Amino acid sequence: MDKGKILVVDDNEQNIELLQGFLEAKDYEILTAYDGAEAIEQITKNDPDLVLLDVIMPGMDGFEVCRKIKFQMNLDFLPVIMVTALNGREEKIKGLEVGADDFISKPLDWTELTVRIKSLLRLKRTHDQLRLNLARLDYQLDLARSIQMGLMGSQCRNDAAEVFYHPVEKVGGDLYEFVKVDEDKCGVLIADCSGYGVPAALMMASVKIVFMGLDKKNTSPSMVLNNLNTEIMNLFSSKLEGLFITAIYMVVDFKNKCISWSNAGHPYPILFQNGGGSYMTPGDMPLGILEKLNYQTHRIPFNEGSLLMLYTDGLAEYFEKGAQMLPENLFPKILSKLGRTSVQERSSFYKGLEADMENFSDDICYIAIRLGD
C-alpha cells in the first residue's frame, strides 16, 4: 500500500537528510525543497500528500509558504505540519491564521512526528475519497438531470406554449407534459411533488410513466386524475411517507375555444382575456393522499388571443420571498402584467429568471399557452 508522498522543506541540508532518512525507512516517498520558491515548485509539479515545513527560512519564510499553499494555489486539501523552534503562543496563532494543520517543535520527538503524520495522512485520504465520491455523485446527478429534462413535455399544438422550467437542485419534483388528444385538442399536465431533489425527481418520473400509460383520448380530465391517483396509490402504497403531488390536467380545445380541467390541489391557473385575468377555480385534494377521490371536471370558454398561465408554487415563493419588504399581492400583479405582455417581453422575463437561479428556494415550472392569434 502507498503510504504517501511527503515534501520536506528546510533550508538546512542536515535537517533534510535526517528527516528524509527517518521517513524513507518508514516507506514514505520523500520530496525535498531548500527554500519557499522550490517548495511551491515541488507542490505544483509532484502533488505531495503532506508538507513538513520549517518556519524559519531566509527569503520566503514558512508562514508565507503556508499562506500561499492554503490560500493562493487553489489546491483541494494539502496538510501542512509546521516544524518550528519557536514555542511562543503568537507564532502558533500566526501559523493557524495562515492555514497550518499541525505543529511540531524542535528538537523533534520522532514518535510524536510519526503519529502526527499518520493522523493527517488518514485525514487526507478520507478527504480525497470523499471528493471522489462527490465528483461521481455530481456526474450521476448531471446525467439524471439530462434524463429528467428529456422526460419533460415537447410542445403544445402549433408551438403555442412557452415553458420555463428550473429545478432548485440538479433534479427536481416539477413536471409538465403536453399530449395530443386529437387534431384540435391538446392535453396539458403540470404537477409538483412535495419536497425537491432526488426523492421528488424519482416520484415525478413515476408519475410521468403512469400518466403516459393512461387513456386520455376518451377520458375527461377528472377521470384522468382519478385514474392517476389510483395508480400512484397502488404503486407506492404506504411508501409515500408524507409525500404528495399537486397536479392539474386540462384539455384545450382550440376548435371549440373551450378549456376543460381538473385540479388536484395545485395553484390555480389564470386565464387572461377581455383585458383582465381570472383564476380558474376550484381545486380538490392532492394526489397520493387518499385511495378513493372524486375529482371534478370544470369548463370555461376562451376568446381568440387569450393567454393561459399555469405554474408551480415555486414561482410564487420566488417572488414573495421578501414579502415583508414588497407590496402586497405582488405575485398576482406580476402575473397580471405578464398576461398583457408580448412574446418578446415574456422571453425577457424568462431570461431574468435564469439569471437569478441562485435565489430560487423551490423548483419552478411556468407555462404560458397562447390561445389563438
mmCIF file of N, CA, C and O in Angstrom, residues 240-305:
data_model
loop_
_atom_site.group_PDB
_atom_site.id
_atom_site.type_symbol
_atom_site.label_atom_id
_atom_site.label_comp_id
_atom_site.label_asym_id
_atom_site.label_seq_id
_atom_site.Cartn_x
_atom_site.Cartn_y
_atom_site.Cartn_z
ATOM 1 N N LEU A 240 -45.191 6.352 0.447
ATOM 2 C CA LEU A 240 -45.153 7.787 0.170
ATOM 3 C C LEU A 240 -44.612 8.577 1.359
ATOM 4 O O LEU A 240 -43.948 9.591 1.183
ATOM 5 N N GLU A 241 -44.896 8.131 2.585
ATOM 6 C CA GLU A 241 -44.339 8.737 3.797
ATOM 7 C C GLU A 241 -44.417 10.259 3.778
ATOM 8 O O GLU A 241 -43.422 10.967 3.904
ATOM 9 N N GLY A 242 -45.606 10.772 3.608
ATOM 10 C CA GLY A 242 -45.806 12.214 3.677
ATOM 11 C C GLY A 242 -45.674 12.939 2.354
ATOM 12 O O GLY A 242 -45.987 14.127 2.269
ATOM 13 N N LEU A 243 -45.180 12.260 1.324
ATOM 14 C CA LEU A 243 -45.101 12.899 0.014
ATOM 15 C C LEU A 243 -46.484 12.949 -0.626
ATOM 16 O O LEU A 243 -47.295 12.041 -0.453
ATOM 17 N N PHE A 244 -46.742 13.999 -1.347
ATOM 18 C CA PHE A 244 -47.978 14.095 -2.117
ATOM 19 C C PHE A 244 -47.688 14.886 -3.382
ATOM 20 O O PHE A 244 -46.616 15.489 -3.530
ATOM 21 N N ILE A 245 -48.638 14.900 -4.291
ATOM 22 C CA ILE A 245 -48.429 15.530 -5.587
ATOM 23 C C ILE A 245 -49.610 16.433 -5.898
ATOM 24 O O ILE A 245 -50.761 15.990 -5.860
ATOM 25 N N THR A 246 -49.329 17.687 -6.174
ATOM 26 C CA THR A 246 -50.373 18.560 -6.699
ATOM 27 C C THR A 246 -50.294 18.513 -8.223
ATOM 28 O O THR A 246 -49.202 18.389 -8.792
ATOM 29 N N ALA A 247 -51.442 18.595 -8.870
ATOM 30 C CA ALA A 247 -51.442 18.458 -10.331
ATOM 31 C C ALA A 247 -52.685 19.090 -10.931
ATOM 32 O O ALA A 247 -53.739 19.174 -10.286
ATOM 33 N N ILE A 248 -52.538 19.525 -12.153
ATOM 34 C CA ILE A 248 -53.674 19.936 -12.980
ATOM 35 C C ILE A 248 -53.548 19.208 -14.308
ATOM 36 O O ILE A 248 -52.461 19.161 -14.902
ATOM 37 N N TYR A 249 -54.649 18.619 -14.738
ATOM 38 C CA TYR A 249 -54.705 18.115 -16.105
ATOM 39 C C TYR A 249 -55.845 18.830 -16.806
ATOM 40 O O TYR A 249 -56.964 18.909 -16.281
ATOM 41 N N MET A 250 -55.547 19.381 -17.970
ATOM 42 C CA MET A 250 -56.573 20.094 -18.727
ATOM 43 C C MET A 250 -56.486 19.735 -20.199
ATOM 44 O O MET A 250 -55.445 19.276 -20.692
ATOM 45 N N VAL A 251 -57.594 19.939 -20.872
ATOM 46 C CA VAL A 251 -57.656 19.758 -22.322
ATOM 47 C C VAL A 251 -58.068 21.089 -22.934
ATOM 48 O O VAL A 251 -59.120 21.644 -22.586
ATOM 49 N N VAL A 252 -57.221 21.601 -23.813
ATOM 50 C CA VAL A 252 -57.517 22.848 -24.518
ATOM 51 C C VAL A 252 -58.078 22.483 -25.891
ATOM 52 O O VAL A 252 -57.392 21.855 -26.707
ATOM 53 N N ASP A 253 -59.319 22.861 -26.111
ATOM 54 C CA ASP A 253 -59.990 22.595 -27.385
ATOM 55 C C ASP A 253 -59.896 23.864 -28.233
ATOM 56 O O ASP A 253 -60.640 24.828 -28.033
ATOM 57 N N PHE A 254 -58.945 23.874 -29.164
ATOM 58 C CA PHE A 254 -58.702 25.069 -29.968
ATOM 59 C C PHE A 254 -59.825 25.316 -30.978
ATOM 60 O O PHE A 254 -60.082 26.460 -31.344
ATOM 61 N N LYS A 255 -60.491 24.257 -31.410
ATOM 62 C CA LYS A 255 -61.561 24.414 -32.402
ATOM 63 C C LYS A 255 -62.799 25.038 -31.771
ATOM 64 O O LYS A 255 -63.373 25.998 -32.307
ATOM 65 N N ASN A 256 -63.213 24.504 -30.630
ATOM 66 C CA ASN A 256 -64.432 24.987 -29.975
ATOM 67 C C ASN A 256 -64.156 26.058 -28.922
ATOM 68 O O ASN A 256 -65.082 26.507 -28.240
ATOM 69 N N LYS A 257 -62.873 26.429 -28.793
ATOM 70 C CA LYS A 257 -62.460 27.503 -27.880
ATOM 71 C C LYS A 257 -63.001 27.276 -26.468
ATOM 72 O O LYS A 257 -63.730 28.087 -25.898
ATOM 73 N N CYS A 258 -62.560 26.151 -25.911
ATOM 74 C CA CYS A 258 -63.011 25.780 -24.568
ATOM 75 C C CYS A 258 -61.888 25.042 -23.850
ATOM 76 O O CYS A 258 -61.128 24.286 -24.470
ATOM 77 N N ILE A 259 -61.778 25.278 -22.550
ATOM 78 C CA ILE A 259 -60.807 24.563 -21.716
ATOM 79 C C ILE A 259 -61.588 23.743 -20.694
ATOM 80 O O ILE A 259 -62.468 24.267 -20.002
ATOM 81 N N SER A 260 -61.272 22.466 -20.606
ATOM 82 C CA SER A 260 -61.819 21.630 -19.533
ATOM 83 C C SER A 260 -60.646 21.176 -18.673
ATOM 84 O O SER A 260 -59.592 20.816 -19.193
ATOM 85 N N TRP A 261 -60.824 21.212 -17.361
ATOM 86 C CA TRP A 261 -59.699 20.898 -16.488
ATOM 87 C C TRP A 261 -60.170 20.298 -15.174
ATOM 88 O O TRP A 261 -61.329 20.423 -14.780
ATOM 89 N N SER A 262 -59.207 19.663 -14.503
ATOM 90 C CA SER A 262 -59.425 19.138 -13.165
ATOM 91 C C SER A 262 -58.178 19.451 -12.346
ATOM 92 O O SER A 262 -57.052 19.344 -12.847
ATOM 93 N N ASN A 263 -58.381 19.837 -11.084
ATOM 94 C CA ASN A 263 -57.282 20.346 -10.262
ATOM 95 C C ASN A 263 -57.151 19.520 -8.987
ATOM 96 O O ASN A 263 -58.081 19.443 -8.180
ATOM 97 N N ALA A 264 -55.962 18.920 -8.799
ATOM 98 C CA ALA A 264 -55.670 18.150 -7.586
ATOM 99 C C ALA A 264 -54.744 18.963 -6.685
ATOM 100 O O ALA A 264 -53.536 18.720 -6.613
ATOM 101 N N GLY A 265 -55.315 19.965 -6.027
ATOM 102 C CA GLY A 265 -54.577 20.728 -5.030
ATOM 103 C C GLY A 265 -53.487 21.634 -5.559
ATOM 104 O O GLY A 265 -52.609 22.061 -4.804
ATOM 105 N N HIS A 266 -53.514 21.952 -6.849
ATOM 106 C CA HIS A 266 -52.453 22.737 -7.472
ATOM 107 C C HIS A 266 -52.824 24.224 -7.487
ATOM 108 O O HIS A 266 -54.009 24.575 -7.459
ATOM 109 N N PRO A 267 -51.818 25.133 -7.510
ATOM 110 C CA PRO A 267 -52.136 26.563 -7.659
ATOM 111 C C PRO A 267 -53.032 26.805 -8.874
ATOM 112 O O PRO A 267 -52.826 26.214 -9.934
ATOM 113 N N TYR A 268 -54.002 27.693 -8.702
ATOM 114 C CA TYR A 268 -54.997 27.912 -9.752
ATOM 115 C C TYR A 268 -54.361 28.492 -11.019
ATOM 116 O O TYR A 268 -53.587 29.452 -10.949
ATOM 117 N N PRO A 269 -54.726 27.942 -12.181
ATOM 118 C CA PRO A 269 -54.304 28.580 -13.438
ATOM 119 C C PRO A 269 -54.975 29.948 -13.571
ATOM 120 O O PRO A 269 -55.953 30.250 -12.871
ATOM 121 N N ILE A 270 -54.451 30.752 -14.466
ATOM 122 C CA ILE A 270 -55.044 32.066 -14.726
ATOM 123 C C ILE A 270 -55.311 32.187 -16.219
ATOM 124 O O ILE A 270 -54.438 31.890 -17.049
ATOM 125 N N LEU A 271 -56.507 32.620 -16.554
ATOM 126 C CA LEU A 271 -56.882 32.860 -17.945
ATOM 127 C C LEU A 271 -57.006 34.365 -18.156
ATOM 128 O O LEU A 271 -57.797 35.035 -17.489
ATOM 129 N N PHE A 272 -56.184 34.889 -19.069
ATOM 130 C CA PHE A 272 -56.227 36.307 -19.404
ATOM 131 C C PHE A 272 -57.000 36.494 -20.703
ATOM 132 O O PHE A 272 -56.609 35.983 -21.754
ATOM 133 N N GLN A 273 -58.099 37.228 -20.613
ATOM 134 C CA GLN A 273 -58.884 37.550 -21.801
ATOM 135 C C GLN A 273 -59.774 38.756 -21.493
ATOM 136 O O GLN A 273 -60.025 39.075 -20.328
ATOM 137 N N ASN A 274 -60.206 39.415 -22.548
ATOM 138 C CA ASN A 274 -61.075 40.594 -22.409
ATOM 139 C C ASN A 274 -60.447 41.670 -21.527
ATOM 140 O O ASN A 274 -61.132 42.353 -20.759
ATOM 141 N N GLY A 275 -59.121 41.787 -21.590
ATOM 142 C CA GLY A 275 -58.442 42.844 -20.852
ATOM 143 C C GLY A 275 -58.191 42.564 -19.390
ATOM 144 O O GLY A 275 -57.690 43.426 -18.665
ATOM 145 N N GLY A 276 -58.518 41.372 -18.905
ATOM 146 C CA GLY A 276 -58.303 41.055 -17.497
ATOM 147 C C GLY A 276 -57.989 39.589 -17.307
ATOM 148 O O GLY A 276 -58.084 38.785 -18.238
ATOM 149 N N GLY A 277 -57.615 39.240 -16.084
ATOM 150 C CA GLY A 277 -57.283 37.854 -15.781
ATOM 151 C C GLY A 277 -58.134 37.326 -14.648
ATOM 152 O O GLY A 277 -58.529 38.074 -13.747
ATOM 153 N N SER A 278 -58.417 36.031 -14.668
ATOM 154 C CA SER A 278 -59.206 35.423 -13.600
ATOM 155 C C SER A 278 -58.646 34.050 -13.266
ATOM 156 O O SER A 278 -58.192 33.312 -14.145
ATOM 157 N N TYR A 279 -58.651 33.734 -11.951
ATOM 158 C CA TYR A 279 -58.221 32.415 -11.513
ATOM 159 C C TYR A 279 -59.252 31.372 -11.924
ATOM 160 O O TYR A 279 -60.458 31.602 -11.831
ATOM 161 N N MET A 280 -58.751 30.209 -12.358
ATOM 162 C CA MET A 280 -59.625 29.108 -12.745
ATOM 163 C C MET A 280 -59.796 28.192 -11.536
ATOM 164 O O MET A 280 -58.999 27.300 -11.285
ATOM 165 N N THR A 281 -60.823 28.471 -10.758
ATOM 166 C CA THR A 281 -61.118 27.702 -9.553
ATOM 167 C C THR A 281 -62.258 26.729 -9.863
ATOM 168 O O THR A 281 -62.942 26.867 -10.885
ATOM 169 N N PRO A 282 -62.523 25.744 -8.984
ATOM 170 C CA PRO A 282 -61.877 25.446 -7.703
ATOM 171 C C PRO A 282 -60.793 24.384 -7.868
ATOM 172 O O PRO A 282 -60.429 24.018 -8.981
ATOM 173 N N GLY A 283 -60.329 23.854 -6.696
ATOM 174 C CA GLY A 283 -59.360 22.770 -6.693
ATOM 175 C C GLY A 283 -59.751 21.713 -5.683
ATOM 176 O O GLY A 283 -60.527 21.976 -4.759
ATOM 177 N N ASP A 284 -59.225 20.508 -5.856
ATOM 178 C CA ASP A 284 -59.531 19.406 -4.945
ATOM 179 C C ASP A 284 -58.256 18.945 -4.234
ATOM 180 O O ASP A 284 -57.220 19.598 -4.306
ATOM 181 N N MET A 285 -58.321 17.803 -3.577
ATOM 182 C CA MET A 285 -57.219 17.293 -2.767
ATOM 183 C C MET A 285 -56.060 16.800 -3.649
ATOM 184 O O MET A 285 -56.284 16.269 -4.739
ATOM 185 N N PRO A 286 -54.808 16.963 -3.193
ATOM 186 C CA PRO A 286 -53.659 16.471 -3.964
ATOM 187 C C PRO A 286 -53.689 14.959 -4.169
ATOM 188 O O PRO A 286 -54.371 14.220 -3.443
ATOM 189 N N LEU A 287 -52.928 14.513 -5.145
ATOM 190 C CA LEU A 287 -52.777 13.088 -5.423
ATOM 191 C C LEU A 287 -51.920 12.430 -4.342
ATOM 192 O O LEU A 287 -51.037 13.054 -3.759
ATOM 193 N N GLY A 288 -52.175 11.138 -4.111
ATOM 194 C CA GLY A 288 -51.315 10.363 -3.230
ATOM 195 C C GLY A 288 -51.659 10.444 -1.764
ATOM 196 O O GLY A 288 -50.868 9.999 -0.929
ATOM 197 N N ILE A 289 -52.818 11.007 -1.415
ATOM 198 C CA ILE A 289 -53.200 11.120 -0.003
ATOM 199 C C ILE A 289 -54.257 10.081 0.364
ATOM 200 O O ILE A 289 -54.119 9.363 1.355
ATOM 201 N N LEU A 290 -55.319 10.004 -0.439
ATOM 202 C CA LEU A 290 -56.387 9.031 -0.208
ATOM 203 C C LEU A 290 -56.552 8.146 -1.435
ATOM 204 O O LEU A 290 -56.338 8.582 -2.565
ATOM 205 N N GLU A 291 -56.956 6.896 -1.186
ATOM 206 C CA GLU A 291 -57.086 5.958 -2.298
ATOM 207 C C GLU A 291 -58.247 6.316 -3.216
ATOM 208 O O GLU A 291 -58.132 6.232 -4.437
ATOM 209 N N LYS A 292 -59.366 6.691 -2.654
ATOM 210 C CA LYS A 292 -60.546 6.967 -3.472
ATOM 211 C C LYS A 292 -60.885 8.451 -3.403
ATOM 212 O O LYS A 292 -61.261 8.969 -2.355
ATOM 213 N N LEU A 293 -60.712 9.113 -4.524
ATOM 214 C CA LEU A 293 -61.054 10.527 -4.631
ATOM 215 C C LEU A 293 -61.961 10.723 -5.839
ATOM 216 O O LEU A 293 -61.915 9.948 -6.803
ATOM 217 N N ASN A 294 -62.748 11.751 -5.789
ATOM 218 C CA ASN A 294 -63.688 12.016 -6.878
ATOM 219 C C ASN A 294 -63.427 13.416 -7.420
ATOM 220 O O ASN A 294 -64.066 14.387 -7.019
ATOM 221 N N TYR A 295 -62.453 13.508 -8.304
ATOM 222 C CA TYR A 295 -62.124 14.805 -8.888
ATOM 223 C C TYR A 295 -63.227 15.256 -9.841
ATOM 224 O O TYR A 295 -63.940 14.438 -10.422
ATOM 225 N N GLN A 296 -63.340 16.565 -10.005
ATOM 226 C CA GLN A 296 -64.382 17.148 -10.838
ATOM 227 C C GLN A 296 -63.766 17.814 -12.070
ATOM 228 O O GLN A 296 -62.668 18.361 -12.010
ATOM 229 N N THR A 297 -64.504 17.770 -13.171
ATOM 230 C CA THR A 297 -64.097 18.466 -14.388
ATOM 231 C C THR A 297 -64.834 19.804 -14.476
ATOM 232 O O THR A 297 -66.043 19.868 -14.245
ATOM 233 N N HIS A 298 -64.089 20.854 -14.784
ATOM 234 C CA HIS A 298 -64.661 22.195 -14.927
ATOM 235 C C HIS A 298 -64.384 22.689 -16.343
ATOM 236 O O HIS A 298 -63.412 22.275 -16.978
ATOM 237 N N ARG A 299 -65.220 23.590 -16.814
ATOM 238 C CA ARG A 299 -65.079 24.083 -18.185
ATOM 239 C C ARG A 299 -65.208 25.595 -18.224
ATOM 240 O O ARG A 299 -65.954 26.183 -17.442
ATOM 241 N N ILE A 300 -64.464 26.181 -19.163
ATOM 242 C CA ILE A 300 -64.548 27.626 -19.364
ATOM 243 C C ILE A 300 -64.255 27.929 -20.828
ATOM 244 O O ILE A 300 -63.337 27.337 -21.417
ATOM 245 N N PRO A 301 -65.036 28.804 -21.457
ATOM 246 C CA PRO A 301 -64.737 29.185 -22.844
ATOM 247 C C PRO A 301 -63.617 30.228 -22.872
ATOM 248 O O PRO A 301 -63.355 30.915 -21.882
ATOM 249 N N PHE A 302 -62.952 30.344 -24.005
ATOM 250 C CA PHE A 302 -61.944 31.392 -24.152
ATOM 251 C C PHE A 302 -62.109 32.075 -25.500
ATOM 252 O O PHE A 302 -62.681 31.517 -26.439
ATOM 253 N N ASN A 303 -61.597 33.284 -25.568
ATOM 254 C CA ASN A 303 -61.649 34.063 -26.798
ATOM 255 C C ASN A 303 -60.343 33.920 -27.567
ATOM 256 O O ASN A 303 -59.286 33.632 -26.991
ATOM 257 N N GLU A 304 -60.413 34.150 -28.854
ATOM 258 C CA GLU A 304 -59.204 34.164 -29.673
ATOM 259 C C GLU A 304 -58.242 35.218 -29.134
ATOM 260 O O GLU A 304 -58.644 36.339 -28.820
ATOM 261 N N GLY A 305 -56.976 34.841 -28.985
ATOM 262 C CA GLY A 305 -55.978 35.780 -28.491
ATOM 263 C C GLY A 305 -55.821 35.779 -26.984
ATOM 264 O O GLY A 305 -55.053 36.580 -26.440
#
